[in-house]
XYZ file of C-alpha atoms in Angstrom:
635
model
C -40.596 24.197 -12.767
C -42.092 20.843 -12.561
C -44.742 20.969 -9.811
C -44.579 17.058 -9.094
C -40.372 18.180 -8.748
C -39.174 20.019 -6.008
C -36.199 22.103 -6.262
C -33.561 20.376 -3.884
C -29.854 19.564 -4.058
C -27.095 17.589 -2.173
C -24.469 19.464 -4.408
C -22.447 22.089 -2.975
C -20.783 24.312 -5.310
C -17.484 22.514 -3.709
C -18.491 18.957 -5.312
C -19.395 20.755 -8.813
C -15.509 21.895 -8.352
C -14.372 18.286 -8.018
C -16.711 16.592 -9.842
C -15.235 19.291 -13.250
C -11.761 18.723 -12.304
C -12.294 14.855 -11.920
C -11.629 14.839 -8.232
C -14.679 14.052 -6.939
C -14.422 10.718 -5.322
C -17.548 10.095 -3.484
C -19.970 11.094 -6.259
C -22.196 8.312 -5.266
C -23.056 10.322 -2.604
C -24.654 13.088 -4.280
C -25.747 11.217 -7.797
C -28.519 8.854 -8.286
C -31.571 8.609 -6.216
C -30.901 8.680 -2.558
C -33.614 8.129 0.177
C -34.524 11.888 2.000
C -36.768 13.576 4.125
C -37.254 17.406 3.047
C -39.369 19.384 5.304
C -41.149 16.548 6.937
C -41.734 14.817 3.547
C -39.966 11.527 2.756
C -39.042 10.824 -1.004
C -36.309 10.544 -3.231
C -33.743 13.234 -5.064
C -32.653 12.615 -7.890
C -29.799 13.730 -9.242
C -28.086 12.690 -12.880
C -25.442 14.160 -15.356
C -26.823 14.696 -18.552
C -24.988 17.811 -19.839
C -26.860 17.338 -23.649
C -30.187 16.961 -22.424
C -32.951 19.303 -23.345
C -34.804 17.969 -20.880
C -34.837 14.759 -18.166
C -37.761 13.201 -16.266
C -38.048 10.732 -14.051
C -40.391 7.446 -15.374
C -41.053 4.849 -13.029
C -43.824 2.836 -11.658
C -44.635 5.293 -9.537
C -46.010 7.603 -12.699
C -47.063 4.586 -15.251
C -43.902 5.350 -16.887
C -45.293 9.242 -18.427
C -42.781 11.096 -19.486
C -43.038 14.915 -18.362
C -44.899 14.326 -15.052
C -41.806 14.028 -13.199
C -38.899 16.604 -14.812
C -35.899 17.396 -13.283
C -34.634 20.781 -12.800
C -31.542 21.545 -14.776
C -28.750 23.322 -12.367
C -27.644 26.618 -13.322
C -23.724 26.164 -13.335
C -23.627 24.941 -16.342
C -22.652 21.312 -14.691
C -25.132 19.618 -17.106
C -26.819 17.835 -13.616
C -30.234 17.625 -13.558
C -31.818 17.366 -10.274
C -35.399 17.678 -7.824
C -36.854 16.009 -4.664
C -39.800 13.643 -5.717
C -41.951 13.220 -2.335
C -43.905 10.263 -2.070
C -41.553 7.610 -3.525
C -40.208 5.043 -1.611
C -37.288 2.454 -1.447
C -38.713 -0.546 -4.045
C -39.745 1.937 -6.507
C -38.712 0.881 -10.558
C -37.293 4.239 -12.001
C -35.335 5.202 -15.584
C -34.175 8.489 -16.623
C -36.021 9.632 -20.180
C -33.724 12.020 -21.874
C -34.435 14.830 -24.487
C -31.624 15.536 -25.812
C -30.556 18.783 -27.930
C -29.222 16.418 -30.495
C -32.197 16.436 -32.983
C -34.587 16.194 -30.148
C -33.584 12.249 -29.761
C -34.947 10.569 -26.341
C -33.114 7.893 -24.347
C -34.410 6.099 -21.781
C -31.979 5.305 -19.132
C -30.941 3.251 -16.107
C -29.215 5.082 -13.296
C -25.271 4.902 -13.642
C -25.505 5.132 -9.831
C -28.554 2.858 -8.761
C -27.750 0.598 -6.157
C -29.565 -1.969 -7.427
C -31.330 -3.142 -11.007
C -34.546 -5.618 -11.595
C -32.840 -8.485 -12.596
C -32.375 -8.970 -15.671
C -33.999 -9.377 -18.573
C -35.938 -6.269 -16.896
C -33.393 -3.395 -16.673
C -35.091 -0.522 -14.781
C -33.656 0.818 -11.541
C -34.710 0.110 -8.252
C -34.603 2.832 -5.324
C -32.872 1.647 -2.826
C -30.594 2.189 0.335
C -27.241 0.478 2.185
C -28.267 0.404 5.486
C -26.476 -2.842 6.827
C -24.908 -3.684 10.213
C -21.565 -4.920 9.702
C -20.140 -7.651 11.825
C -16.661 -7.534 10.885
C -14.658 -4.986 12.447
C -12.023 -7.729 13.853
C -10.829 -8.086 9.946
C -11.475 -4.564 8.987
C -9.274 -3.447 12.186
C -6.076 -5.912 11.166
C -6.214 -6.385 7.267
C -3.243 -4.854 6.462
C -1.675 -7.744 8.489
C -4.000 -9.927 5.747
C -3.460 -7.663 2.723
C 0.070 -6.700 2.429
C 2.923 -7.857 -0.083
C 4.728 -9.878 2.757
C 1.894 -11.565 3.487
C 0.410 -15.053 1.676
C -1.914 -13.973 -0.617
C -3.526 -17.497 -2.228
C -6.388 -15.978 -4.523
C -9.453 -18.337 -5.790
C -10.929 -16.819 -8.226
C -14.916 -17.273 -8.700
C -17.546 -17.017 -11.329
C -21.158 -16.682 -8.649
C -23.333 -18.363 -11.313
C -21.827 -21.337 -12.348
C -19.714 -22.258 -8.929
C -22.514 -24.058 -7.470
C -26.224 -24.481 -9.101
C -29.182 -25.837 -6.760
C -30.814 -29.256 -7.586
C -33.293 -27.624 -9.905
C -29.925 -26.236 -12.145
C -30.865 -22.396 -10.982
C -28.476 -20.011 -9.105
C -27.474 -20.423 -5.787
C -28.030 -16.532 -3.331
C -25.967 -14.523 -2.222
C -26.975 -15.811 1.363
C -26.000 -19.748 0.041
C -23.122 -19.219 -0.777
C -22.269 -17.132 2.498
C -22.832 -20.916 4.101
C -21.213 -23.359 1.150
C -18.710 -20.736 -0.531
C -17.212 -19.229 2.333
C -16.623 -22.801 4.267
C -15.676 -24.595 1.064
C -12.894 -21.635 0.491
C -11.865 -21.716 4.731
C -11.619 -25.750 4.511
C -9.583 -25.682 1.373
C -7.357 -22.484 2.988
C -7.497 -19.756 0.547
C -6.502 -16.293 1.934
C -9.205 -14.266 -0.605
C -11.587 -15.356 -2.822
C -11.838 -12.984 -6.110
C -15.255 -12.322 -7.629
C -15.313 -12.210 -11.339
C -18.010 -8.919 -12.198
C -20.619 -8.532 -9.645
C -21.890 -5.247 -10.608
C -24.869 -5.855 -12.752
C -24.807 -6.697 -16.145
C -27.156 -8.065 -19.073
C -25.702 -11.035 -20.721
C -24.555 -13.789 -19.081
C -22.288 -14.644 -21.781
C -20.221 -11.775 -21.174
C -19.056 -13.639 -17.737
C -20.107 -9.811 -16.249
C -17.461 -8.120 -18.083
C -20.135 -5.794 -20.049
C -21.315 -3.698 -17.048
C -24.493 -1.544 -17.212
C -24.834 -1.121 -13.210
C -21.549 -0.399 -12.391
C -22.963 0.657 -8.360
C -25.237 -2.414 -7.981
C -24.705 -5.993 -7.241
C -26.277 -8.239 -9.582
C -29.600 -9.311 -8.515
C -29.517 -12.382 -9.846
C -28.517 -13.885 -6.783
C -30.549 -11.478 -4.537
C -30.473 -7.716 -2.882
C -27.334 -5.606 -1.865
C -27.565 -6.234 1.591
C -27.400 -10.149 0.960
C -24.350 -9.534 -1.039
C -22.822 -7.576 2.300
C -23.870 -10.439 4.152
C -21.300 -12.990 1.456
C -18.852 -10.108 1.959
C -19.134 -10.078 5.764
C -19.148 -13.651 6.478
C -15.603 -14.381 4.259
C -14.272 -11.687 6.639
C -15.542 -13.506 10.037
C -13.834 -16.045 8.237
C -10.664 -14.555 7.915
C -10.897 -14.565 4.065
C -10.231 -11.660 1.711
C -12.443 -10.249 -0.671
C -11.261 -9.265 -4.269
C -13.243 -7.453 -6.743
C -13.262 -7.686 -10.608
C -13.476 -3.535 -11.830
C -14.042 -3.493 -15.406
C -13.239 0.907 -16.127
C -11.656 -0.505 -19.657
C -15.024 -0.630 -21.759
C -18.945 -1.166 -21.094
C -21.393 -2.222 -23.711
C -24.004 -0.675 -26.131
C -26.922 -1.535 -24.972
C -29.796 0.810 -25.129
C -30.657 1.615 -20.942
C -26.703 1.591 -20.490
C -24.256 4.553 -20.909
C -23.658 4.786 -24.264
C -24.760 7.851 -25.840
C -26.618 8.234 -22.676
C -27.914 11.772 -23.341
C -28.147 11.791 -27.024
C -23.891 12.525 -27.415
C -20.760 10.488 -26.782
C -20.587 11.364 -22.942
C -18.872 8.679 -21.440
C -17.319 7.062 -24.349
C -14.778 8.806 -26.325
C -16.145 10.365 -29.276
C -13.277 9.437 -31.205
C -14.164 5.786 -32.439
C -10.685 5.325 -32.982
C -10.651 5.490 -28.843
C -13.933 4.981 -28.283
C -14.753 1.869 -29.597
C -13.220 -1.354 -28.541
C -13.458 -3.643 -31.702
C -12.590 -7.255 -30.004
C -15.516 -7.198 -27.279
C -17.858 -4.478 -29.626
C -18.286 -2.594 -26.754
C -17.697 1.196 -26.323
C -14.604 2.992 -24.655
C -14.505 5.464 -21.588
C -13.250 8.390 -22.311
C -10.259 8.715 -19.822
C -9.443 12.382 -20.704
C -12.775 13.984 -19.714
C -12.869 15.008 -15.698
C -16.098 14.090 -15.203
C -15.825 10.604 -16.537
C -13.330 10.115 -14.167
C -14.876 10.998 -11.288
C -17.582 8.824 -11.988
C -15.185 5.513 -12.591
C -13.087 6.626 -9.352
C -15.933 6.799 -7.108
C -16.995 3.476 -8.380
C -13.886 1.859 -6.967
C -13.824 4.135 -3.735
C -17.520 2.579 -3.484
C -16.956 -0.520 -3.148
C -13.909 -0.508 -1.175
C -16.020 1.886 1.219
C -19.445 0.233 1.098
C -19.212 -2.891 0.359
C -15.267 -3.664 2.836
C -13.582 -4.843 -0.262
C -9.814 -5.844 0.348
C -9.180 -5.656 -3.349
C -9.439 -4.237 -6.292
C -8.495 -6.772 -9.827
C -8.470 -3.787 -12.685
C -9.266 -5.740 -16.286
C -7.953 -5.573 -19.509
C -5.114 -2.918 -18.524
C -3.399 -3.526 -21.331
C -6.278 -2.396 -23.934
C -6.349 0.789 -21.962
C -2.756 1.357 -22.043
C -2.159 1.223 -25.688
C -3.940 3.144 -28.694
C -3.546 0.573 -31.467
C -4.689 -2.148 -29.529
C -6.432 -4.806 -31.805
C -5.802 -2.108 -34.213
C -4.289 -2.199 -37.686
C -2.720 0.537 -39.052
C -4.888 3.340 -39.943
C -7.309 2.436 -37.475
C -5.326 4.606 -34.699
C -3.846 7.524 -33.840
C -0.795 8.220 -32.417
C -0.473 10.573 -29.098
C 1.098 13.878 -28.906
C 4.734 12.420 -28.684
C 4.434 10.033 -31.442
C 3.728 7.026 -29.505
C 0.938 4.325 -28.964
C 0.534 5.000 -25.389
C -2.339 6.410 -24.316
C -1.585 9.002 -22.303
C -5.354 9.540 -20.524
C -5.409 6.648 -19.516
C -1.822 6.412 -17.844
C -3.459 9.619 -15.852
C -5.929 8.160 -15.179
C -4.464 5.200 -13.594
C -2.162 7.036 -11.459
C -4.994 9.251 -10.090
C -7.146 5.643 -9.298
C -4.342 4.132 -7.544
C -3.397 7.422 -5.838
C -7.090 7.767 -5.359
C -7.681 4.016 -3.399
C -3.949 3.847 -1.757
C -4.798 7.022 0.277
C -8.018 6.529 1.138
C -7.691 2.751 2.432
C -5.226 0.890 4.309
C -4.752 -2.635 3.828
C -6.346 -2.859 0.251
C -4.400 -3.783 -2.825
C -4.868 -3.390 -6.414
C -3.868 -5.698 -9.149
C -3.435 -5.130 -12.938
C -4.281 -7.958 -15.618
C -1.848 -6.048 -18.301
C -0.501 -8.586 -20.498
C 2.653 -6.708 -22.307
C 5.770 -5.409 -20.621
C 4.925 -2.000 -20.374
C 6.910 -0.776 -17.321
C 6.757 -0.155 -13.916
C 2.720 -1.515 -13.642
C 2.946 -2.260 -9.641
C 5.774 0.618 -8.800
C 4.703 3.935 -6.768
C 3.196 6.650 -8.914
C 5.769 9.080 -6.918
C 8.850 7.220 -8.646
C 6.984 6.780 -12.288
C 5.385 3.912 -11.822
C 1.338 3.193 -12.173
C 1.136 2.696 -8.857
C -0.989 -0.994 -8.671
C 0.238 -3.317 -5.713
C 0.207 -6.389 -8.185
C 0.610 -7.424 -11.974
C -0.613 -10.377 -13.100
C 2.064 -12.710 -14.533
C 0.815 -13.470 -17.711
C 4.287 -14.358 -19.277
C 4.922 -17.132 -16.565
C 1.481 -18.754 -17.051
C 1.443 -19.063 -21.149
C 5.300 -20.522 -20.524
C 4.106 -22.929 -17.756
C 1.505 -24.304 -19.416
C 3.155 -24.755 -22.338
C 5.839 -26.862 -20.915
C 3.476 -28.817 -18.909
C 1.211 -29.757 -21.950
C 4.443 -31.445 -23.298
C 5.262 -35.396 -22.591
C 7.667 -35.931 -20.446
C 10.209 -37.437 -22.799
C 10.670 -33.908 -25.167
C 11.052 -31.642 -21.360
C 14.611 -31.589 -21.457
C 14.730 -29.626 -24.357
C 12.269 -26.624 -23.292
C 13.327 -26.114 -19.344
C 14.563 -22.733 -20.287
C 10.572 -21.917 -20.584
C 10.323 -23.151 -17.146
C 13.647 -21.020 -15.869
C 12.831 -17.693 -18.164
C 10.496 -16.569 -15.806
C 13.201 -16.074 -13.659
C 14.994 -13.440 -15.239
C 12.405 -11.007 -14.916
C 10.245 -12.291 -11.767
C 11.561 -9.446 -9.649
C 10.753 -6.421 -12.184
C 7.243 -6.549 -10.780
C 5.056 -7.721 -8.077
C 3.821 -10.280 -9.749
C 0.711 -12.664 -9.187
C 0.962 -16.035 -11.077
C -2.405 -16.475 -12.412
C -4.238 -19.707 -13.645
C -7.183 -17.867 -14.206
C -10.995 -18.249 -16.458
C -9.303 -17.302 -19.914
C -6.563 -20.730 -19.684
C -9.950 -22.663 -19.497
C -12.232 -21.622 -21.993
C -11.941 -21.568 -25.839
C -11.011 -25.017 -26.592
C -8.125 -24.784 -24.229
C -9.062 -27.154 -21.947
C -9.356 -27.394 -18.365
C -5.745 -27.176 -16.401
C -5.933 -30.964 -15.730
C -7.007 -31.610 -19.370
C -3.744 -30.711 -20.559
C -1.488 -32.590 -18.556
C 0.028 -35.594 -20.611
C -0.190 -39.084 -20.073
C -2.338 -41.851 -19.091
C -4.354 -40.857 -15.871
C -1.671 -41.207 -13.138
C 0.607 -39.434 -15.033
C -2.052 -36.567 -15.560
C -2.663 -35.692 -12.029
C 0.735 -36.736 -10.937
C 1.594 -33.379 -13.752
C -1.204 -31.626 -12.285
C 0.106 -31.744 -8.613
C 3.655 -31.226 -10.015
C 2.593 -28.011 -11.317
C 0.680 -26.365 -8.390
C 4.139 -27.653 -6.247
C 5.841 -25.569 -9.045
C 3.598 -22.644 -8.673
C 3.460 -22.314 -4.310
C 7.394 -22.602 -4.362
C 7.898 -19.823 -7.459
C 8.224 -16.522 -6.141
C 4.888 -14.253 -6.340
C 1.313 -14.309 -5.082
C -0.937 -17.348 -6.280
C -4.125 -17.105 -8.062
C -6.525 -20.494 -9.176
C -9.694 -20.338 -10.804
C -12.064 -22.237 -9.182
C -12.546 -26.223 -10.740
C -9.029 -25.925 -10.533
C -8.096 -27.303 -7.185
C -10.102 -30.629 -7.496
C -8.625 -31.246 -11.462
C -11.859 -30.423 -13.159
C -11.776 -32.602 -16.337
C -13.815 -30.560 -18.986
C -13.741 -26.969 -19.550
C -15.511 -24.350 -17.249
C -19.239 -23.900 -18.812
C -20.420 -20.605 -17.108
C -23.977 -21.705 -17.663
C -23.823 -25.073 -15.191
C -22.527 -26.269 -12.553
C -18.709 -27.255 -11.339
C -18.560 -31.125 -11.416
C -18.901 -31.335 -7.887
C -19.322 -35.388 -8.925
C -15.372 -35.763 -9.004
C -14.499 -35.322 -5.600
C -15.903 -39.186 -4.899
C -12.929 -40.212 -7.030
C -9.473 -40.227 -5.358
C -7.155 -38.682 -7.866
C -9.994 -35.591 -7.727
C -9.938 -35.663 -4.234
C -6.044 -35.609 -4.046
C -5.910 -33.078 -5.904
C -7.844 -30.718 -3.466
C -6.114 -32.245 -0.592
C -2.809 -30.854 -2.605
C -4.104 -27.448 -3.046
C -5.223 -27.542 0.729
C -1.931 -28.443 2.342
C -0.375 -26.153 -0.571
C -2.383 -22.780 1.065
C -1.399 -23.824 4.402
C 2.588 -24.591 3.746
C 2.458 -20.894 1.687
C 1.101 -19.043 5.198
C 2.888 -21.111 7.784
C 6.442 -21.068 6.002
C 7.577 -17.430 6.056
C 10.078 -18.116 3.104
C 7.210 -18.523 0.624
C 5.924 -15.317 1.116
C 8.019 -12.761 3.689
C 10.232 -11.208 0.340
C 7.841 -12.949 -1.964
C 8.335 -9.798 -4.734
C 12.613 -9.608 -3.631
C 15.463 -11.209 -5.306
C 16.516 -11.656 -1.719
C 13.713 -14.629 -1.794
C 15.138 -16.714 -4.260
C 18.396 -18.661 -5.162
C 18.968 -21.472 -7.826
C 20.646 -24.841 -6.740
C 20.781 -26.177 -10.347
C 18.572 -24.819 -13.146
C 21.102 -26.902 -16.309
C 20.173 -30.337 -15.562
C 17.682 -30.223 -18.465
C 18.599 -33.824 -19.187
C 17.262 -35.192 -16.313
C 14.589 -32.699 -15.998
C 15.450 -31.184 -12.772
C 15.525 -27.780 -10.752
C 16.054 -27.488 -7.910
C 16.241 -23.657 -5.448
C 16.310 -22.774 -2.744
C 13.103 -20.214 -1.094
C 14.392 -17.937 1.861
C 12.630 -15.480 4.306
C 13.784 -13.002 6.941
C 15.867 -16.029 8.921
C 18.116 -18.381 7.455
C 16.364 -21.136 9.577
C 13.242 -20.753 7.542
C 14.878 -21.247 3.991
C 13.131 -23.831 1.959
C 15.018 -25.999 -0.400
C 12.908 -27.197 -3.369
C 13.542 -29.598 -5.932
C 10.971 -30.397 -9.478
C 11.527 -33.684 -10.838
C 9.604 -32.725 -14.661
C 9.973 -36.987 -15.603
C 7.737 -39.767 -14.180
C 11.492 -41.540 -13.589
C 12.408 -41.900 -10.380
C 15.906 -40.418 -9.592
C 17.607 -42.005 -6.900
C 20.995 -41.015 -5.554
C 20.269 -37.874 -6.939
C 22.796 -35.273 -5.688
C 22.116 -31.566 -5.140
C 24.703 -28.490 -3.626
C 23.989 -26.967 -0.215
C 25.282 -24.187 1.880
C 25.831 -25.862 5.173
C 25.697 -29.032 7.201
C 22.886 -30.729 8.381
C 19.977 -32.577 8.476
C 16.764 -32.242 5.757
C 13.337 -32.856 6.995
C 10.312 -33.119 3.960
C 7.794 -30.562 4.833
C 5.934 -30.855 1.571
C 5.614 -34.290 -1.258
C 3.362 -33.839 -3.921
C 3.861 -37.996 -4.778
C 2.314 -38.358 -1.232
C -0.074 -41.205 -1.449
C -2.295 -38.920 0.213
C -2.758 -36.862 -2.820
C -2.556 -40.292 -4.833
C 0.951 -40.633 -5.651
C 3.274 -43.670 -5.609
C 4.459 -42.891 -2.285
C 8.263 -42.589 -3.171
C 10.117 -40.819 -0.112
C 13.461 -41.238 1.596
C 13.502 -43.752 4.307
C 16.881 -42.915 6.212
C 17.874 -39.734 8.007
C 18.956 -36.973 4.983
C 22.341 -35.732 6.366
C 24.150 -33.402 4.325
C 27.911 -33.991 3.921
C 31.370 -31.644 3.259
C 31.124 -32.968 -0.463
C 31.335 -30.299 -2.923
C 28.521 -29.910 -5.394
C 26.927 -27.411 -7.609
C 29.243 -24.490 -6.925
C 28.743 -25.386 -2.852
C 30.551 -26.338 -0.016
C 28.339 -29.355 0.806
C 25.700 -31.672 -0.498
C 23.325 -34.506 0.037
C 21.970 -37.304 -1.889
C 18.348 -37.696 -2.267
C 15.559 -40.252 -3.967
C 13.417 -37.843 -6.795
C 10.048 -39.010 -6.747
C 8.457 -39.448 -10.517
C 6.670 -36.342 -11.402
C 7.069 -34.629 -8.252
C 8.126 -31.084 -5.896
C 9.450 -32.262 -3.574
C 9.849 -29.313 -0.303
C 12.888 -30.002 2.630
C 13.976 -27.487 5.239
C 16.832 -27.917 7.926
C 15.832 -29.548 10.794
């Protein structure tokens, strides 16, 4: 025994139980280094997995980074956790993990896969440290589920921390600025949740975060844990969700991460043919071993319970779900059955979803799987994965493609605008314009709109009217809702500059009266994921370029009749089917000269007559502004 190491544990023989079978949860709370008194003494314990170690110190600046002075003790239930009380050491204090392994006597020098918090990087030691915070939002966490759930508007904008907002120097903004700017800029333009891309800590800020190291720890680039609470607090004063990016589909290689952390494959599969992800060169977890997933479960539980996360965005589903993806032939190997799926990671899934929907109430979590593998946002108890949402990735690539068209080839591709509908219901589906459609030589959202600058923005307003009215939650990344021109550069600044110019401008005032028409009309969102929702008035009229539906909620006095105009022609006397008699009242114009439109509306009192139209009953004339949704309900 080390005598600079105490012998000490916060392990019961209970957690080793869990922690084996995969069960264990809350491992955070008995891993890493952790702030104690023993006897009288304050210091830290210590505690890591490291089951092919020979031996394991503790190197920090505490010690001049010696290997040997500090050694762990190495439990005796064959657990592979190594272990011991340091006294003396105090929050602050730099730490890594050198590792002896049995493998040829190699030595790896580690961060913490539980430290709370990292140097910033370039540095990558750990950094003892604690969450005591004194949370201020109770109100929200008391009534989320009135927030969170699927009947609910759920308007998502979607932000990357280091290139939202830079100071006047061009350096990152804190977590503490952007509790003032973010969180007002996001309750002024009236999204419900704002979704973080990676927080957790990571080394290369061309990886956008999503090649995690410190999968417990808030990035310090933009300042300590606590400040990040404060962000997280201050959104829910605001009444504003908070969404998570969780990356458990792959981490990278780099040398103080967790690949081939104690001198073997322990987190990553040691099959390269499932270990190693060859599109991001990054290594794989391995989803069958128990103890990996306890580790990646308690990460989620930790920041749902820490850190009062609403939400939970899992990435790159579909790379976990399938065994030759980005794999030629050869290069995989089928499961037991035959088939590509992989079947660890389907587990896996269910026990994470299982895992977060029993522990929490009000939270959701939402899949970016990009393939039609089944049942992604059902209940694990009928088959299903058991994730609240799915992103829609088939509705975005067929949206955008129509919109990048001009106007004058449209009526020849509206069945990639009315596809969408014959499978909208087979999930809960988000409809995501997210970072990936504006990267790459893609362009920004408003850079692919078509024609000369009116007609760009008129296109651009046309589709977010498009997008509020389809059925499904909403999700915009963030650039998006002022019609930033060039495409997102995660190592500057939004062009912050465009709002002085009124087409920008419009565009956010669009977005803004978008967010509030989703929460204050209950047919946009009450049966939002029902085919109770939704009814087509036309969806044929490709030659003018119409379609027109009809949105409905719990009461028949709340249904929404909506009506896309795809053509900057005006349509006058334009005649549409209806259910009953009446009178129409415009709720919503995205031609508004507001939002810098043309201003087209109908000047006399819309009465619907007993003239049969469209399969209906009755029907009412109407003047189609160019490029436009137009939104009416019954008065």
């Amino acid at each position: 025994m080390n005598n600079n190491v105490q012998a000490y544990s916060l392990l019961t023989d209970f957690d080793i139980d869990l922690f084996k079978a995969g069960k264990h949860f809350r491992l955070y709370e008995k891993l890493g280094a952790h702030l104690i008194e023993v006897d009288g003494v304050k210091g830290v314990y210590f505690a890591v997995w490291a089951p092919s170690a020979r031996s394991v110190s503790v190197v920090g600046d505490f010690n001049y980074w010696i290997q040997g002075d500090h050694q762990l003790n190495v439990r005796w239930d064959s657990s592979g956790i190594w272990e011991g009380f340091i006294p003396g050491i105090d929050k602050g204090t730099t730490y890594k993990y050198k590792i002896q392994s049995n493998n040829e006597g190699l030595i790896t020098e580690k961060s913490d896969p539980f430290a709370l918090y990292c140097e910033h990087p370039p540095h990558t030691a750990s950094v003892v440290w604690d969450l005591d915070y004194k949370w201020k939002d109770k109100k929200w966490m008391d009534t989320r589920k009135d927030h969170n759930g699927l009947d609910k508007p759920y308007s998502v904008y979607e932000v990357h921390l280091g290139s939202w907002k830079r100071n006047a120097e061009g350096n990152f903004l804190t977590y503490l600025e952007f509790a003032e700017d973010l969180v007002n800029y996001v309750k002024e333009t009236g999204f419900t949740h704002i979704e973080f891309m990676p927080i957790m800590e990571f080394p290369y800020d061309p990886s956008w975060g999503y090649q995690l190291v410190g999968y417990f720890a808030p990035t310090s680039r933009f300042g300590k844990p606590q400040d990040f609470m404060v962000l997280v607090d201050k959104l829910h004063q605001a009444g504003i969700g908070v969404i998570l990016d969780w990356v458990p589909s792959h981490f990278p290689e780099d040398a103080h991460g967790l690949g081939f952390f104690d001198g073997s494959n322990l987190f990553e599969h040691p099959d390269r043919r499932k270990g190693y992800h060859p599109d991001w060169k990054s290594l794989v977890f391995n989803y069958g071993r128990n103890e990996v997933r306890s580790f990646l479960i308690s990460n989620a539980i930790f920041w749902l319970q820490n850190y009062h996360v609403d939400g939970l965005r899992v990435d790159a589903v579909a790379s976990m779900l399938y065994l030759d993806y980005s794999r030629e032939d050869g290069e995989w190997e089928p499961n037991i059955y035959g088939g590509r799926e992989n079947l660890d990671t389907i587990s896996f899934l269910k026990d994470f979803n299982e895992a977060v929907y029993s522990n929490f109430e009000g939270v959701q979590t939402i899949a970016e799987e990009s393939t039609s593998f089944p049942m992604v946002s059902r209940p694990t108890f009928v088959g299903g994965l058991g994730f609240g949402m799915k992103w829609m990735m088939g509705w975005m690539h067929d949206t955008l493609e129509y919109f990048k068209k001009d106007t004058v080839y449209r009526k020849y591709h509206q069945n990639e605008l009315t596809f969408s509908m014959t499978y909208t219901f087979s999930e809960n589906f988000m409809l995501p314009l997210s970072h990936d459609e504006v990267v790459y030589g893609k362009k920004s959202i408003a850079g692919r709109m078509p024609g000369d600058e009116w007609q760009k923005f008129a296109n651009l307003r046309l589709l977010y009217g498009y997008m509020f009215t389809h059925p499904g939650t909403k999700l915009l990344f963030m650039g998006s809702e002022f019609g930033q021109s060039s495409e997102w550069n995660f190592d500057g600044s939004l062009d912050w500059h465009l709002l002085q110019y009124n087409y920008h401008e419009g565009i956010k005032k669009t977005i803004t009266d978008l967010n509030a028409l989703y929460k204050t009309q209950p047919a946009l969102h009450e049966k939002q994921f029902s085919p109770e929702t939704f009814e087509w008035i036309n969806y044929s009229d490709h030659q003018n370029a119409v379609m027109s539906y009809i949105r409905k909620g719990h009461s028949p006095e709340d249904n929404l009749i909506v009506i896309c105009n795809f053509t900057q022609v005006t349509r006058e006397n334009y005649r549409i089917g209806l259910y009953k008699k009446g009178e129409l009242i415009a709720v919503f114009n995205s031609d508004a000269e507001i939002y810098g439109g043309s201003g087209v509306e109908n000047t006399t009192k819309l009465k619907v007559e007993a003239s049969p139209y469209d399969g209906r009953e009755y029907s009412i004339e109407l003047t189609l502004p160019p490029l436009s949704v137009t939104v009416y309900k019954f008065k």
